[in-house]
Amino acid sequence: MNINYQQSRKPPVATTGVIGWLRMNLFSNWFNTLVTIIVAYFLYQIVPWFLNWSVFEADFTRNYLGEVIIDRTGCSRVADPENHSGACWSIIIVRFYQFVYGFYPREEVWRVNVVYFLLVVALVPLLYEKFPVRKQFLKFTYIFPIIGFYLLYGGPGLEIVMTNKWGGLLVTLVLGFVGIALAFPIGIILALGRRSNLPVISMICTLFIEFIRGVPLITLLFFGMVMLPLFLPEGLNMDGLIRVLVAVTLFQAAYMAEVIRGGLQAIPRGQYEAAQSVGLTYWQMNRKIILPQAIRITIPSIVNTSIGLFKDTTLVVIIGLLDLLGIGRGALADATWMGLSNEVYVFVAIVFFIFTFSMSRYSLYLEKKLKTGINMGAD
Amino acid sequence: MSENSIISLQNVNKWFGDFQVLQDVNLEVKKKERIVVCGPSGSGKSTMIRCINRLEEHQEGTIIVDGIELTGNLKNIDSVRREVGMVFQQFNLFPHLSVKENITLAPIWVKKMPKAEAEELAMKQLEIVKIPEQANKYPGQLSGGQQQRVAIARSLAMKPNIMLFDEPTSALDPEMIKEVLDVMIELAEGGMTMIVVTHEMGFAKTVADRMVFMDEGRIVEEAAPDKFFNNPESDRTKLFLSQILNH
């Protein structure tokens, strides 16, 4: 019998599974393939080298001879540079307390730890929308700054710890979180003010925003340190950290205002008209209709400026506050640990990266969460 | 202002820059009267009804709504807006709120109604516009006709004495126009005072007590629908009607 078999075709290219994923995302055409290979080569060069330097060949508390490291000469890479090149993390470990708390008195440090813990508690309702007792927690989030300040600074029942003893991560977080948290509402007010129909209010807000934006943060920090006290009534001496906080907050508020104003401009006029026609007042309209939509569309920019501010807080080292980076530089200036700048800067960079990367992830989460109902064809 | 007018416009003039959009507009609307306003685009129809709840500001003349004169006085504006509901061409629902929240928002915030009561009210309004099953959806998930009906329900929830409709069916697909008009006809039969800007002449013939024809910012002709459609006085009206009815 003569059967004419149809020529069998090749199976279709896989688009699922590991192979399919690789093919789709990394090798879809010759250009992507080339890029993939180049990137893979660089990763191959860098990742093992970095892991060796930072982990496998690194000293933590003891050097290659098994001795406890107490100064730079104990480090393997200083003692025997020919055979050892790994990082010497002892500088971080020995000074870990300073990096985290600055010069906060050791017998009072539990207060800082409590604040760190409460900060996490305060963030929970913001991070998990489905958290069971979210409403009660949010109330706590609002009063947390007051509790935090009382615990850190002291007051009735607690010994006062002057802010010049604060340092390291503590200062970085206080500046970053307080700056961002206070600048947000002020920025909203400024943005609304700039768009106000009342010429005086609009002009004041515009002038304020343009002045602050037109000046580098460092100038504002100097302004806070040197000039702010001149404006205060005699005898009222403002704390150094608070003066810096004022400068940082004003700076951030001006940027936040412009970001939010951009969002406000994107809201169609019909939304204002509909809100007015059902009788909402100006503030109700903004609070319930306009701002929720404006903030939603500006979340990426809001987080972007917030990350910017968080990193800019390192500038306070110039006016003598010792934030995380300042403590690091202080450690390097110490003769017993001189020359270990790689370790210090890598450590500081990693800490900053953890915080900024979390912020960026949080922003993506918010965008996803708030997508419901909006941009779905509604005018 | 005549004794039983609920809305009264006297010699109202308004300019956008140098362009005069309203010229000496006089209009008296009695309680429970249904007025349909028509005219070519740019004739000032929308501007006129938007002046009635002060979405636009008139520069000369007097506008009195339910005994309250509209001036710069914010309190007066607020009380007028509580009396007057408005439905827009583009629906203007709040996209970040669910249908139910769109409706309960104003009762809760403006009238300080308890939430449970407001939600009950919202469901009642949604039944009037025949879409109670959509209560928990978001505006973006509804068709245009459904969105417009939600917008009507949102206005009705404030228990207005007067409803303004600014071309409520112009942005709708043809097959959705009827569902919105049906709701409006029911509303008219219920005794609501209505001013409707529309080109739906069938609707006008069914419900209007009086037709108002505008051109170039003026009210050219005011007449009962019967006379307006069959025996209009002005040539401009005749021309307009011939264009709008002959296709």
XYZ file of C-alpha atoms in Angstrom:
626
model
C 0.000 0.000 0.000
C 1.159 3.397 -0.766
C 0.376 5.713 2.052
C 1.143 9.313 1.562
C 2.072 10.541 4.997
C 1.712 14.199 5.505
C 5.038 15.701 6.302
C 5.088 16.291 10.058
C 5.645 19.831 11.202
C 8.082 20.933 13.844
C 6.523 21.559 17.242
C 5.777 25.260 17.921
C 8.342 27.255 19.810
C 7.743 26.937 23.553
C 6.411 30.102 25.169
C 5.895 28.735 28.655
C 8.136 27.225 31.279
C 11.730 28.181 32.002
C 12.913 27.755 28.425
C 9.949 29.700 27.083
C 10.490 32.492 29.560
C 14.176 32.710 28.686
C 13.407 32.770 25.004
C 10.739 35.429 25.352
C 12.548 37.748 27.732
C 16.228 37.293 27.049
C 16.749 35.865 23.563
C 13.790 37.126 21.565
C 15.981 38.583 18.800
C 19.662 38.994 17.986
C 19.938 42.363 19.747
C 18.363 41.097 22.972
C 20.595 38.048 22.804
C 23.674 40.238 22.458
C 22.619 42.433 25.389
C 21.880 39.354 27.480
C 25.322 37.919 26.791
C 27.122 41.172 27.586
C 25.167 41.653 30.823
C 25.752 38.032 31.794
C 29.488 38.501 31.238
C 29.639 41.570 33.479
C 27.554 39.903 36.174
C 29.901 36.917 35.987
C 32.844 39.259 36.501
C 31.331 41.367 39.285
C 29.084 39.196 41.438
C 31.627 36.487 42.409
C 34.266 39.161 42.999
C 31.954 41.156 45.251
C 30.785 38.083 47.160
C 34.390 37.050 47.709
C 35.340 40.509 48.891
C 32.336 41.094 51.123
C 31.651 37.607 52.495
C 33.942 34.679 51.704
C 37.314 36.379 52.144
C 36.119 39.038 54.583
C 37.042 39.473 58.234
C 34.181 39.930 60.661
C 35.368 39.849 64.269
C 38.530 37.771 63.781
C 41.312 37.910 61.202
C 42.944 35.071 59.227
C 45.037 34.150 62.260
C 41.940 33.844 64.419
C 42.784 36.936 66.487
C 40.050 39.342 67.538
C 40.431 42.534 65.484
C 40.656 45.663 67.618
C 42.161 48.146 65.167
C 43.140 48.490 61.518
C 46.387 46.552 61.927
C 44.369 43.498 62.960
C 42.629 43.352 59.605
C 43.850 40.562 57.350
C 44.114 42.884 54.383
C 46.248 45.332 56.338
C 48.365 42.713 58.154
C 49.008 40.564 55.103
C 48.055 42.503 51.971
C 49.887 40.051 49.704
C 47.520 37.179 50.467
C 44.384 38.859 51.719
C 42.150 41.426 50.088
C 38.709 40.754 51.644
C 36.729 43.401 53.460
C 37.356 44.064 57.127
C 33.914 44.564 58.637
C 35.294 44.974 62.153
C 35.147 48.735 61.801
C 31.381 48.491 61.374
C 30.951 45.856 64.068
C 33.043 47.684 66.657
C 31.250 50.950 65.944
C 27.855 49.433 65.282
C 26.329 51.219 68.256
C 27.419 54.584 66.872
C 26.128 53.785 63.419
C 22.690 52.996 64.793
C 22.322 55.373 67.759
C 25.060 57.989 67.509
C 26.176 59.083 70.981
C 22.911 58.296 72.674
C 23.621 57.304 76.308
C 23.780 53.528 76.626
C 21.598 53.360 79.721
C 18.813 55.198 77.821
C 19.176 53.388 74.515
C 16.138 51.196 75.148
C 14.121 54.291 74.315
C 15.516 54.403 70.801
C 14.875 50.698 70.385
C 11.285 51.179 71.481
C 10.919 53.973 68.924
C 12.371 51.785 66.152
C 9.917 49.075 67.132
C 6.973 51.479 67.281
C 7.964 52.875 63.898
C 7.500 49.426 62.406
C 4.161 49.104 64.227
C 3.100 52.517 62.904
C 3.973 51.477 59.346
C 1.960 48.248 59.467
C -1.463 49.795 58.694
C 0.081 51.698 55.791
C 1.645 48.553 54.389
C -1.196 46.079 54.836
C -4.575 47.355 53.864
C -6.302 44.182 54.935
C -4.830 44.342 58.426
C -7.701 43.491 60.813
C -7.684 46.418 63.272
C -6.324 48.871 60.724
C -8.399 51.867 61.826
C -7.210 51.717 65.434
C -3.658 51.267 64.187
C -3.934 54.300 61.926
C -4.832 56.406 64.938
C -1.627 55.196 66.512
C 0.262 56.066 63.331
C -0.964 59.662 63.627
C 0.121 60.076 67.254
C 3.341 58.099 66.820
C 5.463 61.189 66.054
C 4.504 62.707 69.419
C 5.227 59.494 71.320
C 8.438 59.113 69.349
C 9.596 62.613 70.162
C 8.785 62.170 73.853
C 10.700 58.892 74.013
C 13.731 60.135 72.115
C 14.044 63.566 73.638
C 12.647 62.871 77.073
C 10.372 64.946 79.250
C 8.297 64.281 82.343
C 9.495 60.970 83.734
C 12.283 60.506 81.215
C 15.745 61.962 81.300
C 16.339 64.589 78.592
C 18.774 63.478 75.900
C 19.921 66.530 73.939
C 19.733 66.126 70.193
C 23.469 66.708 69.809
C 23.877 63.215 71.300
C 21.671 61.718 68.573
C 23.417 60.351 65.543
C 23.794 57.722 62.869
C 20.756 55.914 61.543
C 18.634 57.595 64.214
C 19.279 61.066 62.773
C 18.912 59.837 59.203
C 15.526 58.285 59.964
C 14.279 61.220 62.037
C 15.192 63.674 59.281
C 13.866 61.485 56.498
C 10.575 60.409 58.053
C 9.728 63.699 59.771
C 10.695 65.662 56.661
C 8.562 63.510 54.385
C 5.619 63.238 56.799
C 5.431 66.972 57.532
C 6.178 68.107 53.993
C 3.260 66.145 52.591
C 0.406 68.125 54.189
C 2.293 71.415 53.825
C 2.909 70.618 50.168
C -0.808 69.955 49.623
C -1.716 73.298 51.201
C 0.906 75.098 49.088
C -0.284 73.415 45.894
C -3.903 74.337 46.572
C -2.804 77.832 47.563
C -0.894 78.345 44.362
C -4.004 77.446 42.364
C -6.265 79.587 44.541
C -8.491 82.221 42.961
C -7.465 84.669 45.647
C -4.485 86.558 44.214
C -2.791 87.245 47.562
C -2.785 83.599 48.641
C -1.710 82.416 45.229
C 1.125 84.943 45.124
C 2.420 84.104 48.593
C 2.439 80.383 47.821
C 4.074 80.880 44.436
C 6.776 83.111 45.916
C 7.450 80.645 48.706
C 7.690 77.663 46.367
C 9.861 79.436 43.822
C 12.183 80.835 46.487
C 12.720 77.475 48.195
C 13.114 75.622 44.910
C 15.542 78.202 43.645
C 17.949 77.656 46.525
C 20.148 74.608 47.163
C 19.314 72.532 50.241
C 22.704 73.341 51.752
C 21.882 77.032 51.688
C 18.626 76.326 53.478
C 20.469 74.230 56.047
C 22.882 77.088 56.734
C 19.911 79.400 56.844
C 18.322 77.184 59.470
C 21.504 76.961 61.512
C 22.657 80.560 61.329
C 19.760 82.818 60.432
C 16.700 81.174 61.957
C 17.852 81.969 65.520
C 18.047 85.649 64.560
C 14.337 85.677 63.762
C 13.340 84.076 67.037
C 12.592 86.193 70.096
C 15.473 86.543 72.492
C 15.846 83.770 75.025
C 14.040 81.236 72.868
C 16.773 78.916 71.777
C 15.739 76.454 69.160
C 17.305 73.043 69.166
C 19.828 72.407 66.387
C 18.121 69.324 65.037
C 14.757 71.065 65.000
C 16.228 73.960 63.053
C 17.510 71.501 60.487
C 14.150 69.765 60.449
C 12.468 73.080 59.675
C 14.824 73.658 56.745
C 14.461 70.124 55.395
C 10.658 70.212 55.733
C 10.308 73.543 53.936
C 12.582 72.320 51.160
C 10.668 69.101 50.706
C 7.279 70.864 50.979
C 8.114 73.132 48.047
C 8.977 70.165 45.839
C 5.983 68.179 47.053
C 3.744 71.167 46.273
C 4.872 71.241 42.657
C 4.431 67.498 42.262
C 0.905 67.646 43.667
C 0.085 70.717 41.602
C 0.944 68.677 38.532
C -1.591 66.087 39.665
C -4.216 68.736 40.344
C -3.840 70.056 36.822
C -4.619 66.633 35.409
C -8.064 66.489 37.043
C -10.756 67.413 34.511
C -12.855 70.486 35.206
C -15.998 68.362 35.228
C -14.907 66.814 38.524
C -14.852 70.231 40.182
C -18.202 71.144 38.651
C -19.863 67.892 39.686
C -18.534 68.290 43.235
C -19.773 71.876 43.406
C -23.149 71.063 41.925
C -23.930 68.545 44.678
C -23.115 71.244 47.212
C -19.678 70.245 48.506
C -17.673 73.104 49.985
C -14.189 73.972 48.699
C -12.442 71.875 51.345
C -14.828 68.945 51.067
C -14.409 68.959 47.302
C -10.634 68.908 47.556
C -10.500 66.367 50.334
C -12.995 63.898 48.909
C -12.822 64.335 45.143
C -9.843 66.254 43.828
C -6.907 65.346 46.068
C -7.544 61.584 46.196
C -7.387 61.505 42.411
C -4.499 63.953 42.123
C -2.393 62.095 44.680
C -3.134 58.765 43.052
C -1.673 59.842 39.735
C 1.351 61.482 41.353
C 2.407 58.608 43.627
C 5.476 57.766 41.520
C 6.646 61.398 41.626
C 5.859 61.759 45.328
C 7.949 58.690 46.135
C 10.647 59.913 43.784
C 11.068 63.237 45.617
C 10.812 61.446 48.959
C 13.666 59.128 48.041
C 15.596 62.191 46.900
C 15.067 63.863 50.249
C 15.998 60.734 52.182
C 19.376 60.706 50.468
C 19.789 64.487 50.694
C 19.619 64.279 54.483
C 23.291 63.261 54.313
C 24.060 66.938 53.616
C 23.473 67.745 57.284
C 26.998 66.506 57.926
C 28.122 69.893 56.589
C 26.512 71.735 59.475
C 27.838 69.318 62.031
C 25.062 66.795 62.508
C 26.306 63.233 62.436
C 23.884 61.155 60.427
C 24.698 57.681 59.154
C 27.223 58.968 56.640
C 28.611 61.438 59.181
C 29.272 58.643 61.677
C 30.983 56.717 58.884
C 33.258 59.626 58.083
C 33.943 60.047 61.778
C 34.997 56.407 61.983
C 37.374 56.861 59.058
C 38.937 59.920 60.652
C 39.831 57.818 63.682
C 43.513 56.824 63.475
C 42.821 53.269 64.720
C 40.620 52.522 61.724
C 42.051 54.758 59.011
C 42.026 53.503 55.427
C 38.956 51.286 55.633
C 36.823 53.634 53.586
C 35.591 50.901 51.183
C 33.960 49.000 54.030
C 32.359 52.117 55.528
C 30.983 53.513 52.293
C 29.711 50.147 51.084
C 27.968 49.631 54.430
C 26.370 53.089 54.346
C 25.339 52.572 50.738
C 23.708 49.234 51.533
C 21.742 50.721 54.446
C 20.514 53.591 52.272
C 19.667 51.206 49.477
C 17.547 49.044 51.778
C 15.433 52.034 52.754
C 15.107 53.657 49.342
C 14.428 50.345 47.619
C 11.667 49.611 50.135
C 10.147 53.001 49.405
C 10.201 52.305 45.711
C 8.558 48.896 46.221
C 5.949 50.536 48.441
C 5.158 52.977 45.662
C 4.609 50.126 43.193
C 2.355 48.407 45.717
C 0.316 51.599 46.169
C -0.023 52.090 42.432
C -1.327 48.566 42.028
C -3.665 48.823 44.982
C -5.191 52.138 43.887
C -5.696 51.101 40.304
C -9.237 49.858 41.040
C -11.854 51.826 39.202
C -9.618 54.558 37.909
C -8.350 54.792 34.331
C -11.002 52.370 33.272
C -12.587 54.516 30.647
C -14.333 56.968 32.930
C -14.175 60.607 31.889
C -40.137 88.448 39.467
C -43.585 87.041 39.206
C -45.214 85.608 42.320
C -44.881 81.889 41.718
C -41.562 81.713 39.844
C -39.025 79.344 41.330
C -36.307 80.513 38.936
C -36.101 84.028 37.641
C -33.487 85.460 35.279
C -33.756 89.202 34.641
C -31.665 91.004 32.025
C -28.772 88.620 32.493
C -25.617 89.497 30.578
C -22.403 87.553 30.498
C -19.131 87.851 28.623
C -16.219 85.474 28.088
C -13.510 88.067 27.566
C -14.842 90.280 24.753
C -17.334 87.724 23.569
C -20.848 88.190 24.867
C -22.375 84.766 25.546
C -25.616 85.908 27.154
C -27.489 89.010 26.017
C -30.382 90.327 28.089
C -31.686 86.905 28.986
C -35.059 86.930 30.734
C -36.606 83.687 31.882
C -39.249 82.851 34.465
C -39.760 79.250 35.493
C -42.702 78.236 37.641
C -42.665 75.445 40.160
C -43.066 71.991 38.546
C -42.637 73.512 35.105
C -40.607 71.581 32.529
C -38.600 73.762 30.192
C -36.654 72.426 27.223
C -33.948 74.703 25.878
C -32.648 74.198 22.360
C -30.616 76.106 19.854
C -27.481 75.805 17.735
C -24.157 75.127 19.439
C -22.565 78.241 20.880
C -25.932 79.868 21.433
C -25.432 80.106 25.205
C -27.891 77.422 26.321
C -25.414 75.596 28.521
C -23.984 78.827 29.871
C -27.448 79.971 30.846
C -28.300 76.897 32.902
C -24.800 76.807 34.378
C -25.438 80.318 35.665
C -28.466 79.026 37.563
C -26.276 77.039 39.976
C -23.380 79.445 39.672
C -20.970 77.144 37.868
C -20.667 80.240 35.713
C -20.839 83.752 37.073
C -23.110 86.267 35.356
C -21.843 89.814 35.186
C -25.046 91.822 34.854
C -28.652 91.250 35.765
C -30.369 89.259 38.485
C -30.774 85.538 38.999
C -33.098 84.429 41.789
C -33.507 80.749 42.592
C -36.174 79.727 45.108
C -36.130 83.196 46.626
C -32.339 83.352 46.948
C -30.450 85.825 44.820
C -27.152 84.603 43.345
C -24.394 87.044 44.141
C -20.819 86.615 45.285
C -22.224 85.568 48.677
C -20.887 82.050 49.212
C -23.653 81.137 51.650
C -26.279 81.933 49.036
C -24.405 79.929 46.432
C -24.253 76.941 48.772
C -27.958 77.095 49.567
C -28.870 77.406 45.889
C -26.680 74.430 45.007
C -28.475 72.386 47.648
C -31.762 73.200 45.915
C -30.567 72.541 42.400
C -29.358 69.248 40.971
C -27.335 69.118 37.782
C -26.641 66.415 35.216
C -23.768 66.922 32.793
C -23.082 65.857 29.254
C -19.922 64.013 30.311
C -21.588 62.448 33.421
C -18.685 63.600 35.638
C -18.969 60.715 38.041
C -16.164 60.444 40.578
C -14.020 57.639 39.127
C -12.270 56.750 42.389
C -15.535 56.090 44.228
C -17.981 53.236 43.777
C -21.441 53.941 42.425
C -22.876 53.829 45.926
C -20.182 56.148 47.280
C -20.778 58.572 44.415
C -24.357 58.894 45.578
C -23.865 58.894 49.360
C -21.000 61.399 49.355
C -23.036 64.597 49.283
C -25.810 63.461 51.659
C -23.156 62.393 54.188
C -20.944 65.464 53.888
C -23.334 68.241 52.961
C -26.451 67.117 54.804
C -24.579 65.277 57.598
C -26.759 62.221 57.087
C -25.713 59.042 58.972
C -23.932 56.602 56.678
C -26.490 53.797 56.964
C -29.325 56.167 56.137
C -27.410 57.589 53.168
C -26.769 54.104 51.809
C -30.427 53.226 52.086
C -31.217 56.445 50.233
C -28.644 55.600 47.559
C -30.209 52.203 46.950
C -33.621 53.845 46.648
C -32.278 56.308 44.075
C -30.591 53.502 42.157
C -33.902 51.690 42.001
C -35.540 54.801 40.587
C -32.940 54.827 37.785
C -33.236 51.019 37.530
C -29.667 49.919 38.225
C -29.581 48.849 41.904
C -27.425 45.855 40.942
C -24.548 48.145 39.963
C -24.178 49.721 43.418
C -20.745 48.346 44.195
C -19.149 48.784 40.791
C -16.948 51.679 39.790
C -18.045 54.203 37.155
C -15.401 52.954 34.729
C -17.083 49.552 34.698
C -20.457 50.904 33.554
C -21.805 51.785 30.117
C -22.404 55.425 29.252
C -26.145 55.126 29.748
C -25.665 53.494 33.137
C -23.165 56.174 34.139
C -25.585 58.919 33.242
C -28.322 57.250 35.250
C -25.983 57.057 38.239
C -25.315 60.772 37.756
C -29.051 61.426 37.874
C -29.366 59.297 41.013
C -26.470 61.223 42.563
C -28.276 64.510 41.997
C -31.624 63.181 43.199
C -30.095 61.951 46.452
C -29.788 65.569 47.529
C -33.573 65.944 47.171
C -33.340 68.987 44.910
C -36.397 71.064 44.006
C -34.972 71.825 40.601
C -33.040 69.657 38.144
C -30.843 71.051 35.389
C -29.837 68.805 32.492
C -26.994 69.958 30.267
C -27.242 67.881 27.074
C -27.570 64.664 29.091
C -27.741 62.337 26.090
C -25.272 63.989 23.698
C -22.331 61.812 24.734
C -24.279 58.556 24.576
C -24.451 55.824 21.985
C -27.861 55.896 20.261
C -29.130 52.698 21.881
C -28.453 54.096 25.349
C -30.277 57.374 24.874
C -33.685 55.868 25.507
C -32.827 54.421 28.922
C -31.732 57.857 30.110
C -34.700 59.668 28.574
C -37.099 57.164 30.170
C -35.699 58.022 33.592
C -36.055 61.721 32.832
C -39.651 61.305 31.660
C -40.514 59.513 34.892
C -38.904 62.311 36.824
C -40.923 64.882 34.912
C -44.129 62.978 35.564
C -43.269 62.986 39.258
C -43.549 66.777 39.292
C -39.896 67.849 39.289
C -39.088 71.363 38.087
C -36.729 70.763 35.168
C -34.706 72.760 32.709
C -33.315 70.505 30.000
C -30.867 71.535 27.324
C -31.254 68.908 24.628
C -31.687 68.205 20.951
C -34.022 65.276 21.595
C -37.125 66.788 20.100
C -39.222 63.688 20.739
C -38.486 64.046 24.415
C -39.294 67.748 24.230
C -42.693 67.078 22.680
C -43.483 64.487 25.360
C -42.583 66.374 28.504
C -42.012 70.075 27.852
C -44.453 72.638 29.179
C -42.560 75.314 27.324
C -39.831 75.426 24.668
C -37.077 78.011 24.756
C -35.060 78.625 21.616
C -31.733 80.450 21.910
C -29.375 81.877 19.338
C -26.299 84.055 19.744
C -26.829 84.459 23.465
C -30.440 85.611 23.232
C -33.727 83.899 23.853
C -35.272 84.135 20.393
C -38.525 82.368 21.036
C -40.485 80.959 23.951
C -43.621 78.964 23.292
C -45.654 75.921 24.225
C -44.346 72.851 22.335
C -47.412 72.592 20.176
C -47.037 76.122 18.876
C -43.236 75.933 18.836
C -43.062 72.911 16.546
C -46.068 73.609 14.342
C -46.190 77.340 14.089
C -42.989 79.057 15.193
C -42.849 82.815 14.937
C -39.224 83.580 14.195
C -37.492 82.654 10.945
C -34.414 81.600 12.879
C -36.487 79.049 14.788
C -38.031 77.761 11.571
C -34.595 77.299 10.020
C -33.288 75.517 13.107
C -36.290 73.212 13.311
C -36.123 72.371 9.623
C -32.486 71.361 10.048
C -32.968 69.358 13.184
C -36.237 67.611 12.280
C -35.601 66.802 8.627
C -33.160 63.984 9.018
